[in-house]
């Protein structure tokens, strides 16, 4: 019988690893574009914890101000942190290494999934790859496929996703095969990851990702 993953512990680990990366970046890298449209590396780093210090009432207000559209809501949440320096972003993340508020939902599932994808939005954009622990990557892949604010569920519909570097697969239909991290990023709407994948289902996935807006969850 498999043990249920401790998503909160994984979220803390993921944020800790992001903190380590951020501490190594140069000023130019902080200003560089990420894989999220119109967001710099600094913006993505701040977004990871942009909901943690919001009260329930303020969170609801943020969603309403954003018109309940994921990207718009995220822009509203991020606006209060637009003027933070890199050191201040690092301090914000350090204060919230254990998720609070909305990101702590589903036992930390929101935080670890959001954090992992956005960590890779930074690393892929900067050409700084890493190896994500297999248990964490499997848990994030599973959670991402049911997350309502991600395009993963619709992008993978009718496809069989098969990781070739960890013990993970999901779905039925034509195969899309490749590293688990690339599968995660591609079905989440990142065209950058499609080059790392193969299989009979790849043209379908490529078409879906190309026509879907990057929601920046």
GROMACS .gro file of C-alpha atoms in nm:
model
  217
    1UNK     CA    1   0.000   0.000   0.000
    2UNK     CA    2   0.150   0.332  -0.110
    3UNK     CA    3   0.200   0.612   0.141
    4UNK     CA    4   0.016   0.937   0.075
    5UNK     CA    5   0.274   1.206  -0.008
    6UNK     CA    6   0.333   1.483   0.244
    7UNK     CA    7   0.258   1.773   0.012
    8UNK     CA    8   0.320   2.039   0.275
    9UNK     CA    9   0.669   1.908   0.347
   10UNK     CA   10   0.734   1.892  -0.027
   11UNK     CA   11   0.616   2.250  -0.067
   12UNK     CA   12   0.861   2.365   0.201
   13UNK     CA   13   1.143   2.175   0.030
   14UNK     CA   14   1.053   2.323  -0.308
   15UNK     CA   15   1.046   2.676  -0.173
   16UNK     CA   16   1.375   2.615   0.004
   17UNK     CA   17   1.538   2.508  -0.321
   18UNK     CA   18   1.395   2.813  -0.497
   19UNK     CA   19   1.543   3.032  -0.223
   20UNK     CA   20   1.884   2.878  -0.286
   21UNK     CA   21   1.857   2.951  -0.658
   22UNK     CA   22   1.742   3.309  -0.606
   23UNK     CA   23   2.039   3.376  -0.381
   24UNK     CA   24   2.272   3.285  -0.669
   25UNK     CA   25   2.118   3.507  -0.938
   26UNK     CA   26   2.280   3.818  -1.082
   27UNK     CA   27   2.089   4.147  -1.122
   28UNK     CA   28   2.058   4.081  -1.496
   29UNK     CA   29   1.909   3.738  -1.430
   30UNK     CA   30   1.652   3.885  -1.192
   31UNK     CA   31   1.541   4.120  -1.471
   32UNK     CA   32   1.537   3.850  -1.740
   33UNK     CA   33   1.210   3.726  -1.894
   34UNK     CA   34   1.071   3.405  -1.748
   35UNK     CA   35   0.859   3.150  -1.935
   36UNK     CA   36   0.549   3.334  -1.809
   37UNK     CA   37   0.440   3.591  -2.063
   38UNK     CA   38   0.521   3.949  -1.954
   39UNK     CA   39   0.668   3.835  -1.621
   40UNK     CA   40   1.034   3.869  -1.533
   41UNK     CA   41   1.221   3.626  -1.309
   42UNK     CA   42   1.162   3.871  -1.023
   43UNK     CA   43   0.788   3.875  -1.095
   44UNK     CA   44   0.763   3.496  -1.094
   45UNK     CA   45   0.961   3.467  -0.771
   46UNK     CA   46   0.730   3.716  -0.599
   47UNK     CA   47   0.420   3.549  -0.744
   48UNK     CA   48   0.509   3.218  -0.577
   49UNK     CA   49   0.425   3.371  -0.238
   50UNK     CA   50   0.196   3.656  -0.347
   51UNK     CA   51  -0.109   3.497  -0.183
   52UNK     CA   52   0.052   3.373   0.138
   53UNK     CA   53   0.009   3.688   0.343
   54UNK     CA   54  -0.345   3.771   0.221
   55UNK     CA   55  -0.637   3.723   0.460
   56UNK     CA   56  -0.942   3.529   0.347
   57UNK     CA   57  -1.128   3.856   0.286
   58UNK     CA   58  -0.839   4.008   0.089
   59UNK     CA   59  -0.804   3.690  -0.115
   60UNK     CA   60  -1.171   3.703  -0.211
   61UNK     CA   61  -1.134   4.071  -0.300
   62UNK     CA   62  -0.831   3.991  -0.517
   63UNK     CA   63  -1.028   3.732  -0.713
   64UNK     CA   64  -1.316   3.974  -0.764
   65UNK     CA   65  -1.085   4.257  -0.876
   66UNK     CA   66  -0.930   4.015  -1.125
   67UNK     CA   67  -1.269   3.925  -1.267
   68UNK     CA   68  -1.218   3.561  -1.163
   69UNK     CA   69  -0.978   3.517  -1.456
   70UNK     CA   70  -0.664   3.338  -1.343
   71UNK     CA   71  -0.401   3.558  -1.508
   72UNK     CA   72  -0.581   3.881  -1.415
   73UNK     CA   73  -0.623   3.766  -1.055
   74UNK     CA   74  -0.254   3.680  -1.037
   75UNK     CA   75  -0.162   4.024  -1.172
   76UNK     CA   76  -0.375   4.188  -0.901
   77UNK     CA   77  -0.208   3.977  -0.631
   78UNK     CA   78   0.138   4.052  -0.768
   79UNK     CA   79   0.082   4.429  -0.795
   80UNK     CA   80   0.145   4.489  -0.425
   81UNK     CA   81   0.495   4.339  -0.464
   82UNK     CA   82   0.593   4.512  -0.790
   83UNK     CA   83   0.845   4.745  -0.622
   84UNK     CA   84   1.026   4.487  -0.410
   85UNK     CA   85   1.399   4.455  -0.467
   86UNK     CA   86   1.548   4.107  -0.520
   87UNK     CA   87   1.665   4.100  -0.158
   88UNK     CA   88   1.315   4.189  -0.043
   89UNK     CA   89   1.165   3.913  -0.259
   90UNK     CA   90   1.408   3.666  -0.102
   91UNK     CA   91   1.306   3.786   0.243
   92UNK     CA   92   0.937   3.750   0.153
   93UNK     CA   93   0.992   3.394   0.036
   94UNK     CA   94   1.202   3.310   0.342
   95UNK     CA   95   0.922   3.431   0.571
   96UNK     CA   96   0.681   3.204   0.389
   97UNK     CA   97   0.889   2.896   0.321
   98UNK     CA   98   0.608   2.703   0.491
   99UNK     CA   99   0.300   2.796   0.286
  100UNK     CA  100   0.021   3.004   0.439
  101UNK     CA  101  -0.322   3.111   0.322
  102UNK     CA  102  -0.449   2.999  -0.017
  103UNK     CA  103  -0.129   2.818  -0.125
  104UNK     CA  104  -0.154   2.592   0.181
  105UNK     CA  105  -0.479   2.447   0.043
  106UNK     CA  106  -0.513   2.075  -0.028
  107UNK     CA  107  -0.247   2.000   0.231
  108UNK     CA  108   0.012   2.209   0.050
  109UNK     CA  109  -0.078   2.072  -0.294
  110UNK     CA  110  -0.136   2.417  -0.440
  111UNK     CA  111   0.195   2.548  -0.311
  112UNK     CA  112   0.413   2.259  -0.422
  113UNK     CA  113   0.255   2.243  -0.768
  114UNK     CA  114   0.257   2.617  -0.826
  115UNK     CA  115   0.606   2.645  -0.680
  116UNK     CA  116   0.753   2.364  -0.887
  117UNK     CA  117   0.612   2.489  -1.216
  118UNK     CA  118   0.723   2.846  -1.152
  119UNK     CA  119   1.063   2.734  -1.028
  120UNK     CA  120   1.103   2.569  -1.367
  121UNK     CA  121   0.969   2.880  -1.543
  122UNK     CA  122   1.273   3.054  -1.401
  123UNK     CA  123   1.527   2.777  -1.450
  124UNK     CA  124   1.429   2.696  -1.807
  125UNK     CA  125   1.435   3.062  -1.905
  126UNK     CA  126   1.783   3.102  -1.756
  127UNK     CA  127   1.920   2.770  -1.886
  128UNK     CA  128   1.975   2.639  -1.533
  129UNK     CA  129   1.828   2.284  -1.522
  130UNK     CA  130   1.798   2.072  -1.209
  131UNK     CA  131   1.681   1.726  -1.109
  132UNK     CA  132   1.351   1.736  -0.916
  133UNK     CA  133   1.322   1.454  -0.660
  134UNK     CA  134   1.116   1.172  -0.814
  135UNK     CA  135   0.860   1.151  -0.534
  136UNK     CA  136   0.795   1.526  -0.547
  137UNK     CA  137   0.774   1.531  -0.925
  138UNK     CA  138   0.526   1.240  -0.927
  139UNK     CA  139   0.309   1.413  -0.667
  140UNK     CA  140   0.312   1.741  -0.859
  141UNK     CA  141   0.227   1.566  -1.187
  142UNK     CA  142  -0.070   1.396  -1.021
  143UNK     CA  143  -0.197   1.716  -0.858
  144UNK     CA  144  -0.149   1.928  -1.170
  145UNK     CA  145  -0.380   1.713  -1.381
  146UNK     CA  146  -0.676   1.803  -1.160
  147UNK     CA  147  -0.591   2.165  -1.077
  148UNK     CA  148  -0.876   2.388  -1.199
  149UNK     CA  149  -0.652   2.688  -1.265
  150UNK     CA  150  -0.413   2.496  -1.487
  151UNK     CA  151  -0.466   2.396  -1.850
  152UNK     CA  152  -0.312   2.054  -1.780
  153UNK     CA  153  -0.639   1.861  -1.764
  154UNK     CA  154  -0.767   1.983  -2.099
  155UNK     CA  155  -0.426   1.971  -2.267
  156UNK     CA  156  -0.373   1.603  -2.183
  157UNK     CA  157  -0.731   1.485  -2.258
  158UNK     CA  158  -0.726   1.166  -2.463
  159UNK     CA  159  -0.349   1.128  -2.433
  160UNK     CA  160  -0.131   0.886  -2.237
  161UNK     CA  161   0.153   1.065  -2.062
  162UNK     CA  162   0.456   0.846  -1.989
  163UNK     CA  163   0.762   0.965  -1.798
  164UNK     CA  164   1.083   0.793  -1.907
  165UNK     CA  165   1.293   0.898  -1.610
  166UNK     CA  166   1.059   0.825  -1.316
  167UNK     CA  167   0.791   0.563  -1.251
  168UNK     CA  168   0.489   0.767  -1.359
  169UNK     CA  169   0.224   0.747  -1.632
  170UNK     CA  170  -0.132   0.866  -1.668
  171UNK     CA  171  -0.423   0.851  -1.912
  172UNK     CA  172  -0.522   0.656  -2.219
  173UNK     CA  173  -0.465   0.729  -2.584
  174UNK     CA  174  -0.165   0.810  -2.805
  175UNK     CA  175   0.156   0.831  -2.603
  176UNK     CA  176   0.346   1.146  -2.516
  177UNK     CA  177   0.678   1.038  -2.368
  178UNK     CA  178   0.968   1.219  -2.208
  179UNK     CA  179   1.116   1.340  -1.880
  180UNK     CA  180   0.858   1.395  -1.608
  181UNK     CA  181   0.954   1.759  -1.570
  182UNK     CA  182   0.899   1.823  -1.942
  183UNK     CA  183   0.558   1.651  -1.929
  184UNK     CA  184   0.461   1.868  -1.632
  185UNK     CA  185   0.565   2.189  -1.803
  186UNK     CA  186   0.421   2.105  -2.144
  187UNK     CA  187   0.073   2.011  -2.026
  188UNK     CA  188   0.078   2.322  -1.803
  189UNK     CA  189   0.108   2.525  -2.123
  190UNK     CA  190   0.480   2.586  -2.162
  191UNK     CA  191   0.580   2.537  -2.531
  192UNK     CA  192   0.947   2.546  -2.427
  193UNK     CA  193   0.914   2.190  -2.291
  194UNK     CA  194   0.764   2.033  -2.605
  195UNK     CA  195   1.108   1.987  -2.762
  196UNK     CA  196   1.194   1.737  -2.488
  197UNK     CA  197   0.898   1.510  -2.568
  198UNK     CA  198   0.809   1.254  -2.834
  199UNK     CA  199   0.534   1.009  -2.926
  200UNK     CA  200   0.226   0.973  -3.143
  201UNK     CA  201   0.029   1.210  -2.920
  202UNK     CA  202   0.282   1.494  -2.936
  203UNK     CA  203   0.129   1.673  -3.239
  204UNK     CA  204  -0.204   1.692  -3.056
  205UNK     CA  205  -0.043   1.826  -2.741
  206UNK     CA  206   0.164   2.074  -2.940
  207UNK     CA  207  -0.147   2.209  -3.113
  208UNK     CA  208  -0.333   2.248  -2.783
  209UNK     CA  209  -0.046   2.424  -2.610
  210UNK     CA  210   0.006   2.657  -2.907
  211UNK     CA  211  -0.356   2.773  -2.906
  212UNK     CA  212  -0.401   2.802  -2.529
  213UNK     CA  213  -0.309   3.115  -2.339
  214UNK     CA  214  -0.042   3.083  -2.072
  215UNK     CA  215  -0.249   3.132  -1.757
  216UNK     CA  216   0.054   3.191  -1.530
  217UNK     CA  217  -0.095   2.996  -1.237
   0.00000   0.00000   0.00000
